[in-house]
């Protein structure tokens, strides 16, 4: 028998005081854990513990009613209850009182206990002897016949109630009441109307079944009866993910897989379970992302139980309703009654009657107002697979014809129907148009999917192959995840049908995709150089774009001068081209490189970028240009211009210029700008969400991980920060871009210095300094310089710090990079402080703080100002209080604690500007810091180290946190 497990959700009071539930999760009994939502179970326990009671448990097939009942019976509150459970069966002629007989036939143990206690049964219970063979010898003698069938029936009902009443606390469960015979319903009505004081009646049923009315008549309840109606709903996407993890035993379920599984199964637990069981490698599948996850789930056949269940429902439908269901299965997406009827070739009246019948039978659902489809993809697939080939082709042909008459042509749907109808010529033309439309709408992945189907078609002509291949390469650039497409383009390059110019374009596109991925930078540049040579005469526009990418200096460890040699050619090409889309695209890379190198011409050129475009292609190119300029401005410290360019890019994207990849870069740039400019409120969660969404875009995931690591360091969450910084793209420029690696090294060194791990900090900065020297671009070391000087000086190697400052200062002369110049002041101030030049140190550090504040970069400004106060000594110690508040407002817990610790060391009392206040049952700011670190699993010693507190003080704070939060232990706090 199929076993299920429930997870309940909050419930609310329903009509007439009934308790109604919202939803529940069901998994097989093999699932090792319950996945939250215990409120419904709690509601059941509460009702069952207060007899007389009646509970109606409603939910569609596979939703978890039976498992919820099983979970109920295991609750400690019901351990003294007798569970009398019976099942209704889907038989043409159900056995009279079948589930009641099943339930009462297991009363032998209860009757033995009564006999040992010297108690006797009411003689009327003897009327049950003919029904209950298993316990007949334990029942009183059969009473004499009454000679009246109705009287005999009433006596039997009383006998059932008396037996239940005598057996102590009892839970009478009738499963699948929708299949019950009339006699069983009458017994339940009798027990509900004239309840036994010790009995709770629980009935489960499916509302979609024809006989779904739970109890006949008015369902009148006896006085004092506790009642509840609990309706179980499907899982949401988050719970599907947690259920999947529990069933498969694999904690790392990708959001892509969980999302696609949710949409494929509609969150119905049994369907989720069966789908997972049908996968060949569930543990590997649940980690898949993007198209791989979709392909794995699309390949799953409809489980036998689901297929048979749908066939049974169709058998009960009228011919019109079956035609409606088949048309809906062919259409594949929720459709209007008119569209369904046209494909089914039915009149309006027959269509409406068929839809109503299909809805009542649970075959179709109203997915949105006046749009009809299937509950989940597997239900649709079951109906579709049952269609005979010729009939199925005819329905697809009719669907394509009908959809051509829609006001807004659904080209993708029409193309799919044409292919299924084997109208290949029309399909080829329509699919190309559909792909272009999908790309224009920002769905590059769908566009590529459609084009790949065309290329695989044996009858496609050579001209079409080349045209489609060029479009495929261009559309692939808009995709978020590009790894699979790099391999696909590589395979396509071997296709003998391609011409030389087409191969050049494909190699160009593959090179661009390769530059986005870890470990493929050299291959990407090699592809681009070869492509530029191939396209110089046949496609000068693409050759210009290729050169503009080769001129980008940030990628890899190749010296920047190798990239810069392309800049003059790119500048000439931009001036010579009349194609605005090409000009904007090439300018996007050109301006990005100039700005990132600190060339003032870059920002001057960017000032002339228009904010609007005439057509979709120009708009996409202009969107990317503004996004690239925003990114470059951020790295060199032009934060206010970066915000403006980012805003324009997003507005262009919203106006139809959005490409998923460009949007992902913009989102990462926005998060990094928030870090630089001190906009930290909610930044950690936003960055986490973005990282989950863009985990397959390596350079974007690297930047978001850097932001999260930086936030963690400021908060004293060092282990989390180290994990974030351990990505290959944040350790080696060969895997990513140099500015990111240098910035990550600065973050890593800052973390080590916070933990007094000076040798490790020196090691971290040496590699980054070497990278900056090799690249020949010192403006990228703006964040590195101050922490590197600190590391060298604390290690006793002041000469190395001085050499670094000299090299850095020479390297940024004449460079338009405000962050780099502020960093130089900061580094010089630290160097002077270690060299005993206090006056010069204070002057440099104060100037650095002012320079940072002007950007604005409030965190760096506060760090520089704090260092100036420390150099000035006790006379300036009072200034640490406001700085501590600045750090606290930012969310820099560790830095605030350091200032407060130093203030206490000078004999000052640490007080807020608003004065002290009593927090009562609320956590104080310090207690909140302790609670956050406790929740991350930190020990008392680690918390003391982060917050500059004594272990004894931390113990007091921990005790207060646990008391105020109501947590019994640290583990409870971590789980909350």
mmCIF file of N, CA and C in Angstrom, residues 750-848:
data_model
loop_
_atom_site.group_PDB
_atom_site.id
_atom_site.type_symbol
_atom_site.label_atom_id
_atom_site.label_comp_id
_atom_site.label_asym_id
_atom_site.label_seq_id
_atom_site.Cartn_x
_atom_site.Cartn_y
_atom_site.Cartn_z
ATOM 1 N N UNK A 750 42.717 41.382 4.751
ATOM 2 C CA UNK A 750 42.049 42.111 5.836
ATOM 3 C C UNK A 750 41.519 41.127 6.875
ATOM 4 N N UNK A 751 40.983 40.015 6.409
ATOM 5 C CA UNK A 751 40.471 38.988 7.329
ATOM 6 C C UNK A 751 41.605 38.439 8.193
ATOM 7 N N UNK A 752 42.732 38.103 7.563
ATOM 8 C CA UNK A 752 43.847 37.528 8.318
ATOM 9 C C UNK A 752 44.385 38.529 9.335
ATOM 10 N N UNK A 753 44.458 39.791 8.974
ATOM 11 C CA UNK A 753 44.937 40.788 9.922
ATOM 12 C C UNK A 753 43.981 40.930 11.095
ATOM 13 N N UNK A 754 42.678 40.782 10.839
ATOM 14 C CA UNK A 754 41.707 40.851 11.925
ATOM 15 C C UNK A 754 41.937 39.731 12.929
ATOM 16 N N UNK A 755 42.478 38.629 12.450
ATOM 17 C CA UNK A 755 42.728 37.470 13.322
ATOM 18 C C UNK A 755 44.194 37.398 13.762
ATOM 19 N N UNK A 756 44.930 38.500 13.521
ATOM 20 C CA UNK A 756 46.352 38.551 13.868
ATOM 21 C C UNK A 756 47.166 37.469 13.167
ATOM 22 N N UNK A 757 46.720 37.075 11.981
ATOM 23 C CA UNK A 757 47.450 36.091 11.167
ATOM 24 C C UNK A 757 48.278 36.861 10.133
ATOM 25 N N UNK A 758 49.333 37.488 10.619
ATOM 26 C CA UNK A 758 50.088 38.436 9.789
ATOM 27 C C UNK A 758 50.796 37.730 8.634
ATOM 28 N N UNK A 759 51.380 36.580 8.896
ATOM 29 C CA UNK A 759 52.098 35.864 7.834
ATOM 30 C C UNK A 759 51.154 35.487 6.700
ATOM 31 N N UNK A 760 49.964 35.035 7.062
ATOM 32 C CA UNK A 760 48.974 34.676 6.036
ATOM 33 C C UNK A 760 48.539 35.909 5.243
ATOM 34 N N UNK A 761 48.438 37.039 5.921
ATOM 35 C CA UNK A 761 48.056 38.278 5.229
ATOM 36 C C UNK A 761 49.132 38.691 4.230
ATOM 37 N N UNK A 762 50.398 38.587 4.641
ATOM 38 C CA UNK A 762 51.491 38.931 3.738
ATOM 39 C C UNK A 762 51.486 38.024 2.517
ATOM 40 N N UNK A 763 51.253 36.748 2.736
ATOM 41 C CA UNK A 763 51.198 35.800 1.628
ATOM 42 C C UNK A 763 50.088 36.163 0.654
ATOM 43 N N UNK A 764 48.936 36.562 1.181
ATOM 44 C CA UNK A 764 47.802 36.917 0.324
ATOM 45 C C UNK A 764 48.115 38.137 -0.533
ATOM 46 N N UNK A 765 48.777 39.155 0.055
ATOM 47 C CA UNK A 765 49.003 40.386 -0.711
ATOM 48 C C UNK A 765 50.153 40.236 -1.705
ATOM 49 N N UNK A 766 51.120 39.389 -1.390
ATOM 50 C CA UNK A 766 52.261 39.251 -2.313
ATOM 51 C C UNK A 766 51.795 38.751 -3.688
ATOM 52 N N UNK A 767 50.901 37.758 -3.689
ATOM 53 C CA UNK A 767 50.418 37.251 -4.968
ATOM 54 C C UNK A 767 49.672 38.309 -5.754
ATOM 55 N N UNK A 768 48.865 39.114 -5.069
ATOM 56 C CA UNK A 768 48.094 40.157 -5.751
ATOM 57 C C UNK A 768 49.006 41.268 -6.268
ATOM 58 N N UNK A 769 50.039 41.611 -5.495
ATOM 59 C CA UNK A 769 50.992 42.635 -5.938
ATOM 60 C C UNK A 769 51.710 42.162 -7.192
ATOM 61 N N UNK A 770 52.086 40.889 -7.187
ATOM 62 C CA UNK A 770 52.753 40.314 -8.360
ATOM 63 C C UNK A 770 51.837 40.376 -9.581
ATOM 64 N N UNK A 771 50.550 40.110 -9.381
ATOM 65 C CA UNK A 771 49.592 40.171 -10.486
ATOM 66 C C UNK A 771 49.468 41.596 -11.017
ATOM 67 N N UNK A 772 49.390 42.571 -10.118
ATOM 68 C CA UNK A 772 49.275 43.968 -10.552
ATOM 69 C C UNK A 772 50.515 44.382 -11.351
ATOM 70 N N UNK A 773 51.690 43.927 -10.917
ATOM 71 C CA UNK A 773 52.929 44.246 -11.660
ATOM 72 C C UNK A 773 52.891 43.618 -13.054
ATOM 73 N N UNK A 774 52.501 42.340 -13.126
ATOM 74 C CA UNK A 774 52.468 41.660 -14.428
ATOM 75 C C UNK A 774 51.474 42.332 -15.369
ATOM 76 N N UNK A 775 50.305 42.677 -14.840
ATOM 77 C CA UNK A 775 49.290 43.326 -15.686
ATOM 78 C C UNK A 775 49.709 44.748 -16.043
ATOM 79 N N UNK A 776 50.486 45.382 -15.134
ATOM 80 C CA UNK A 776 50.920 46.754 -15.401
ATOM 81 C C UNK A 776 49.820 47.766 -15.159
ATOM 82 N N UNK A 777 48.838 47.413 -14.305
ATOM 83 C CA UNK A 777 47.714 48.317 -14.029
ATOM 84 C C UNK A 777 47.572 48.448 -12.513
ATOM 85 N N UNK A 778 48.127 49.536 -11.947
ATOM 86 C CA UNK A 778 48.111 49.701 -10.496
ATOM 87 C C UNK A 778 46.793 50.264 -9.984
ATOM 88 N N UNK A 779 46.000 50.872 -10.841
ATOM 89 C CA UNK A 779 44.732 51.436 -10.344
ATOM 90 C C UNK A 779 43.801 50.345 -9.833
ATOM 91 N N UNK A 780 44.043 49.100 -10.244
ATOM 92 C CA UNK A 780 43.187 48.010 -9.764
ATOM 93 C C UNK A 780 43.550 47.589 -8.337
ATOM 94 N N UNK A 781 44.655 48.123 -7.808
ATOM 95 C CA UNK A 781 45.106 47.741 -6.458
ATOM 96 C C UNK A 781 44.691 48.770 -5.412
ATOM 97 N N UNK A 782 43.656 49.571 -5.711
ATOM 98 C CA UNK A 782 43.240 50.625 -4.781
ATOM 99 C C UNK A 782 42.827 50.056 -3.428
ATOM 100 N N UNK A 783 42.119 48.946 -3.424
ATOM 101 C CA UNK A 783 41.690 48.339 -2.160
ATOM 102 C C UNK A 783 42.808 47.528 -1.523
ATOM 103 N N UNK A 784 43.767 47.116 -2.334
ATOM 104 C CA UNK A 784 44.859 46.280 -1.838
ATOM 105 C C UNK A 784 45.911 47.092 -1.099
ATOM 106 N N UNK A 785 46.232 48.294 -1.605
ATOM 107 C CA UNK A 785 47.378 49.017 -1.083
ATOM 108 C C UNK A 785 47.339 49.239 0.428
ATOM 109 N N UNK A 786 46.268 49.806 1.006
ATOM 110 C CA UNK A 786 46.295 50.049 2.457
ATOM 111 C C UNK A 786 46.498 48.779 3.280
ATOM 112 N N UNK A 787 45.794 47.710 2.914
ATOM 113 C CA UNK A 787 45.907 46.483 3.705
ATOM 114 C C UNK A 787 47.265 45.818 3.476
ATOM 115 N N UNK A 788 47.825 45.963 2.268
ATOM 116 C CA UNK A 788 49.155 45.396 2.006
ATOM 117 C C UNK A 788 50.224 46.139 2.808
ATOM 118 N N UNK A 789 50.131 47.466 2.850
ATOM 119 C CA UNK A 789 51.085 48.245 3.647
ATOM 120 C C UNK A 789 50.983 47.834 5.114
ATOM 121 N N UNK A 790 49.765 47.675 5.611
ATOM 122 C CA UNK A 790 49.547 47.248 6.991
ATOM 123 C C UNK A 790 50.184 45.879 7.237
ATOM 124 N N UNK A 791 49.988 44.962 6.323
ATOM 125 C CA UNK A 791 50.521 43.603 6.496
ATOM 126 C C UNK A 791 52.048 43.629 6.530
ATOM 127 N N UNK A 792 52.672 44.352 5.584
ATOM 128 C CA UNK A 792 54.131 44.409 5.561
ATOM 129 C C UNK A 792 54.680 45.051 6.836
ATOM 130 N N UNK A 793 54.059 46.154 7.251
ATOM 131 C CA UNK A 793 54.562 46.863 8.427
ATOM 132 C C UNK A 793 54.395 46.034 9.689
ATOM 133 N N UNK A 794 53.275 45.342 9.829
ATOM 134 C CA UNK A 794 53.079 44.513 11.019
ATOM 135 C C UNK A 794 54.012 43.308 11.026
ATOM 136 N N UNK A 795 54.446 42.907 9.854
ATOM 137 C CA UNK A 795 55.398 41.788 9.791
ATOM 138 C C UNK A 795 56.826 42.266 10.013
ATOM 139 N N UNK A 796 57.019 43.588 10.136
ATOM 140 C CA UNK A 796 58.347 44.146 10.346
ATOM 141 C C UNK A 796 59.075 44.505 9.076
ATOM 142 N N UNK A 797 58.427 44.367 7.922
ATOM 143 C CA UNK A 797 59.088 44.636 6.646
ATOM 144 C C UNK A 797 58.629 45.997 6.107
ATOM 145 N N UNK A 798 58.973 47.045 6.835
ATOM 146 C CA UNK A 798 58.594 48.389 6.419
ATOM 147 C C UNK A 798 59.206 48.752 5.059
ATOM 148 N N UNK A 799 60.451 48.346 4.763
ATOM 149 C CA UNK A 799 61.006 48.660 3.428
ATOM 150 C C UNK A 799 60.154 48.115 2.283
ATOM 151 N N UNK A 800 59.613 46.903 2.438
ATOM 152 C CA UNK A 800 58.761 46.351 1.385
ATOM 153 C C UNK A 800 57.518 47.211 1.208
ATOM 154 N N UNK A 801 56.975 47.702 2.316
ATOM 155 C CA UNK A 801 55.811 48.575 2.234
ATOM 156 C C UNK A 801 56.162 49.852 1.493
ATOM 157 N N UNK A 802 57.358 50.392 1.759
ATOM 158 C CA UNK A 802 57.761 51.642 1.113
ATOM 159 C C UNK A 802 57.953 51.434 -0.386
ATOM 160 N N UNK A 803 58.561 50.313 -0.775
ATOM 161 C CA UNK A 803 58.750 49.997 -2.201
ATOM 162 C C UNK A 803 57.390 49.875 -2.890
ATOM 163 N N UNK A 804 56.460 49.219 -2.218
ATOM 164 C CA UNK A 804 55.124 49.046 -2.798
ATOM 165 C C UNK A 804 54.444 50.392 -3.004
ATOM 166 N N UNK A 805 54.508 51.254 -2.001
ATOM 167 C CA UNK A 805 53.864 52.560 -2.121
ATOM 168 C C UNK A 805 54.479 53.362 -3.262
ATOM 169 N N UNK A 806 55.803 53.289 -3.400
ATOM 170 C CA UNK A 806 56.470 54.016 -4.490
ATOM 171 C C UNK A 806 56.018 53.487 -5.846
ATOM 172 N N UNK A 807 55.979 52.171 -5.998
ATOM 173 C CA UNK A 807 55.561 51.576 -7.279
ATOM 174 C C UNK A 807 54.121 51.944 -7.598
ATOM 175 N N UNK A 808 53.288 51.837 -6.584
ATOM 176 C CA UNK A 808 51.871 52.134 -6.772
ATOM 177 C C UNK A 808 51.689 53.608 -7.137
ATOM 178 N N UNK A 809 52.360 54.500 -6.384
ATOM 179 C CA UNK A 809 52.221 55.927 -6.650
ATOM 180 C C UNK A 809 52.649 56.281 -8.060
ATOM 181 N N UNK A 810 53.766 55.693 -8.515
ATOM 182 C CA UNK A 810 54.225 55.953 -9.885
ATOM 183 C C UNK A 810 53.228 55.410 -10.908
ATOM 184 N N UNK A 811 52.621 54.263 -10.567
ATOM 185 C CA UNK A 811 51.724 53.610 -11.520
ATOM 186 C C UNK A 811 50.401 54.314 -11.724
ATOM 187 N N UNK A 812 49.997 55.152 -10.787
ATOM 188 C CA UNK A 812 48.688 55.810 -10.939
ATOM 189 C C UNK A 812 48.823 57.290 -11.311
ATOM 190 N N UNK A 813 50.049 57.752 -11.537
ATOM 191 C CA UNK A 813 50.244 59.150 -11.935
ATOM 192 C C UNK A 813 49.499 59.416 -13.241
ATOM 193 N N UNK A 814 48.691 60.446 -13.252
ATOM 194 C CA UNK A 814 47.958 60.816 -14.456
ATOM 195 C C UNK A 814 46.754 59.954 -14.746
ATOM 196 N N UNK A 815 46.483 58.995 -13.873
ATOM 197 C CA UNK A 815 45.338 58.110 -14.093
ATOM 198 C C UNK A 815 44.079 58.714 -13.483
ATOM 199 N N UNK A 816 42.986 58.609 -14.208
ATOM 200 C CA UNK A 816 41.695 59.124 -13.737
ATOM 201 C C UNK A 816 40.993 58.011 -12.970
ATOM 202 N N UNK A 817 41.334 57.910 -11.673
ATOM 203 C CA UNK A 817 40.829 56.815 -10.845
ATOM 204 C C UNK A 817 40.748 57.293 -9.400
ATOM 205 N N UNK A 818 39.645 57.916 -8.998
ATOM 206 C CA UNK A 818 39.547 58.514 -7.661
ATOM 207 C C UNK A 818 39.794 57.526 -6.524
ATOM 208 N N UNK A 819 39.326 56.281 -6.670
ATOM 209 C CA UNK A 819 39.524 55.307 -5.603
ATOM 210 C C UNK A 819 41.006 54.989 -5.431
ATOM 211 N N UNK A 820 41.727 54.949 -6.548
ATOM 212 C CA UNK A 820 43.155 54.653 -6.480
ATOM 213 C C UNK A 820 43.904 55.767 -5.761
ATOM 214 N N UNK A 821 43.565 57.015 -6.022
ATOM 215 C CA UNK A 821 44.257 58.131 -5.382
ATOM 216 C C UNK A 821 43.912 58.212 -3.894
ATOM 217 N N UNK A 822 42.667 57.914 -3.539
ATOM 218 C CA UNK A 822 42.311 57.857 -2.110
ATOM 219 C C UNK A 822 43.064 56.725 -1.429
ATOM 220 N N UNK A 823 43.206 55.599 -2.141
ATOM 221 C CA UNK A 823 43.947 54.468 -1.590
ATOM 222 C C UNK A 823 45.408 54.798 -1.359
ATOM 223 N N UNK A 824 45.997 55.600 -2.246
ATOM 224 C CA UNK A 824 47.391 56.006 -2.066
ATOM 225 C C UNK A 824 47.550 56.831 -0.793
ATOM 226 N N UNK A 825 46.641 57.793 -0.569
ATOM 227 C CA UNK A 825 46.685 58.590 0.658
ATOM 228 C C UNK A 825 46.562 57.691 1.888
ATOM 229 N N UNK A 826 45.675 56.724 1.817
ATOM 230 C CA UNK A 826 45.453 55.798 2.925
ATOM 231 C C UNK A 826 46.718 54.976 3.198
ATOM 232 N N UNK A 827 47.302 54.434 2.140
ATOM 233 C CA UNK A 827 48.511 53.637 2.295
ATOM 234 C C UNK A 827 49.675 54.461 2.833
ATOM 235 N N UNK A 828 49.823 55.680 2.328
ATOM 236 C CA UNK A 828 50.885 56.547 2.825
ATOM 237 C C UNK A 828 50.702 56.867 4.306
ATOM 238 N N UNK A 829 49.441 57.099 4.699
ATOM 239 C CA UNK A 829 49.168 57.395 6.099
ATOM 240 C C UNK A 829 49.560 56.238 7.006
ATOM 241 N N UNK A 830 49.232 55.009 6.590
ATOM 242 C CA UNK A 830 49.597 53.835 7.385
ATOM 243 C C UNK A 830 51.118 53.694 7.448
ATOM 244 N N UNK A 831 51.783 53.895 6.309
ATOM 245 C CA UNK A 831 53.244 53.794 6.272
ATOM 246 C C UNK A 831 53.888 54.826 7.197
ATOM 247 N N UNK A 832 53.401 56.069 7.153
ATOM 248 C CA UNK A 832 53.943 57.109 8.029
ATOM 249 C C UNK A 832 53.735 56.757 9.499
ATOM 250 N N UNK A 833 52.590 56.139 9.809
ATOM 251 C CA UNK A 833 52.305 55.818 11.211
ATOM 252 C C UNK A 833 53.293 54.787 11.753
ATOM 253 N N UNK A 834 53.696 53.844 10.897
ATOM 254 C CA UNK A 834 54.665 52.840 11.333
ATOM 255 C C UNK A 834 56.098 53.385 11.300
ATOM 256 N N UNK A 835 56.296 54.469 10.580
ATOM 257 C CA UNK A 835 57.634 55.063 10.485
ATOM 258 C C UNK A 835 57.846 56.137 11.543
ATOM 259 N N UNK A 836 56.868 56.308 12.431
ATOM 260 C CA UNK A 836 57.000 57.289 13.499
ATOM 261 C C UNK A 836 56.733 58.714 13.057
ATOM 262 N N UNK A 837 56.195 58.917 11.871
ATOM 263 C CA UNK A 837 55.906 60.259 11.348
ATOM 264 C C UNK A 837 54.437 60.580 11.608
ATOM 265 N N UNK A 838 54.116 60.856 12.857
ATOM 266 C CA UNK A 838 52.729 60.981 13.281
ATOM 267 C C UNK A 838 52.007 62.113 12.577
ATOM 268 N N UNK A 839 52.657 63.293 12.488
ATOM 269 C CA UNK A 839 51.987 64.433 11.882
ATOM 270 C C UNK A 839 51.658 64.154 10.420
ATOM 271 N N UNK A 840 52.610 63.603 9.675
ATOM 272 C CA UNK A 840 52.370 63.276 8.267
ATOM 273 C C UNK A 840 51.309 62.185 8.145
ATOM 274 N N UNK A 841 51.348 61.229 9.082
ATOM 275 C CA UNK A 841 50.367 60.144 9.035
ATOM 276 C C UNK A 841 48.954 60.688 9.200
ATOM 277 N N UNK A 842 48.765 61.562 10.211
ATOM 278 C CA UNK A 842 47.436 62.116 10.451
ATOM 279 C C UNK A 842 46.976 62.920 9.242
ATOM 280 N N UNK A 843 47.874 63.697 8.660
ATOM 281 C CA UNK A 843 47.503 64.510 7.499
ATOM 282 C C UNK A 843 47.067 63.634 6.330
ATOM 283 N N UNK A 844 47.846 62.597 6.061
ATOM 284 C CA UNK A 844 47.508 61.705 4.940
ATOM 285 C C UNK A 844 46.204 60.951 5.204
ATOM 286 N N UNK A 845 46.059 60.440 6.430
ATOM 287 C CA UNK A 845 44.858 59.655 6.751
ATOM 288 C C UNK A 845 43.610 60.534 6.734
ATOM 289 N N UNK A 846 43.715 61.753 7.221
ATOM 290 C CA UNK A 846 42.563 62.662 7.188
ATOM 291 C C UNK A 846 42.197 63.000 5.748
ATOM 292 N N UNK A 847 43.227 63.237 4.936
ATOM 293 C CA UNK A 847 42.971 63.515 3.517
ATOM 294 C C UNK A 847 42.332 62.303 2.837
ATOM 295 N N UNK A 848 42.800 61.100 3.210
ATOM 296 C CA UNK A 848 42.206 59.877 2.643
ATOM 297 C C UNK A 848 40.744 59.754 3.036
#
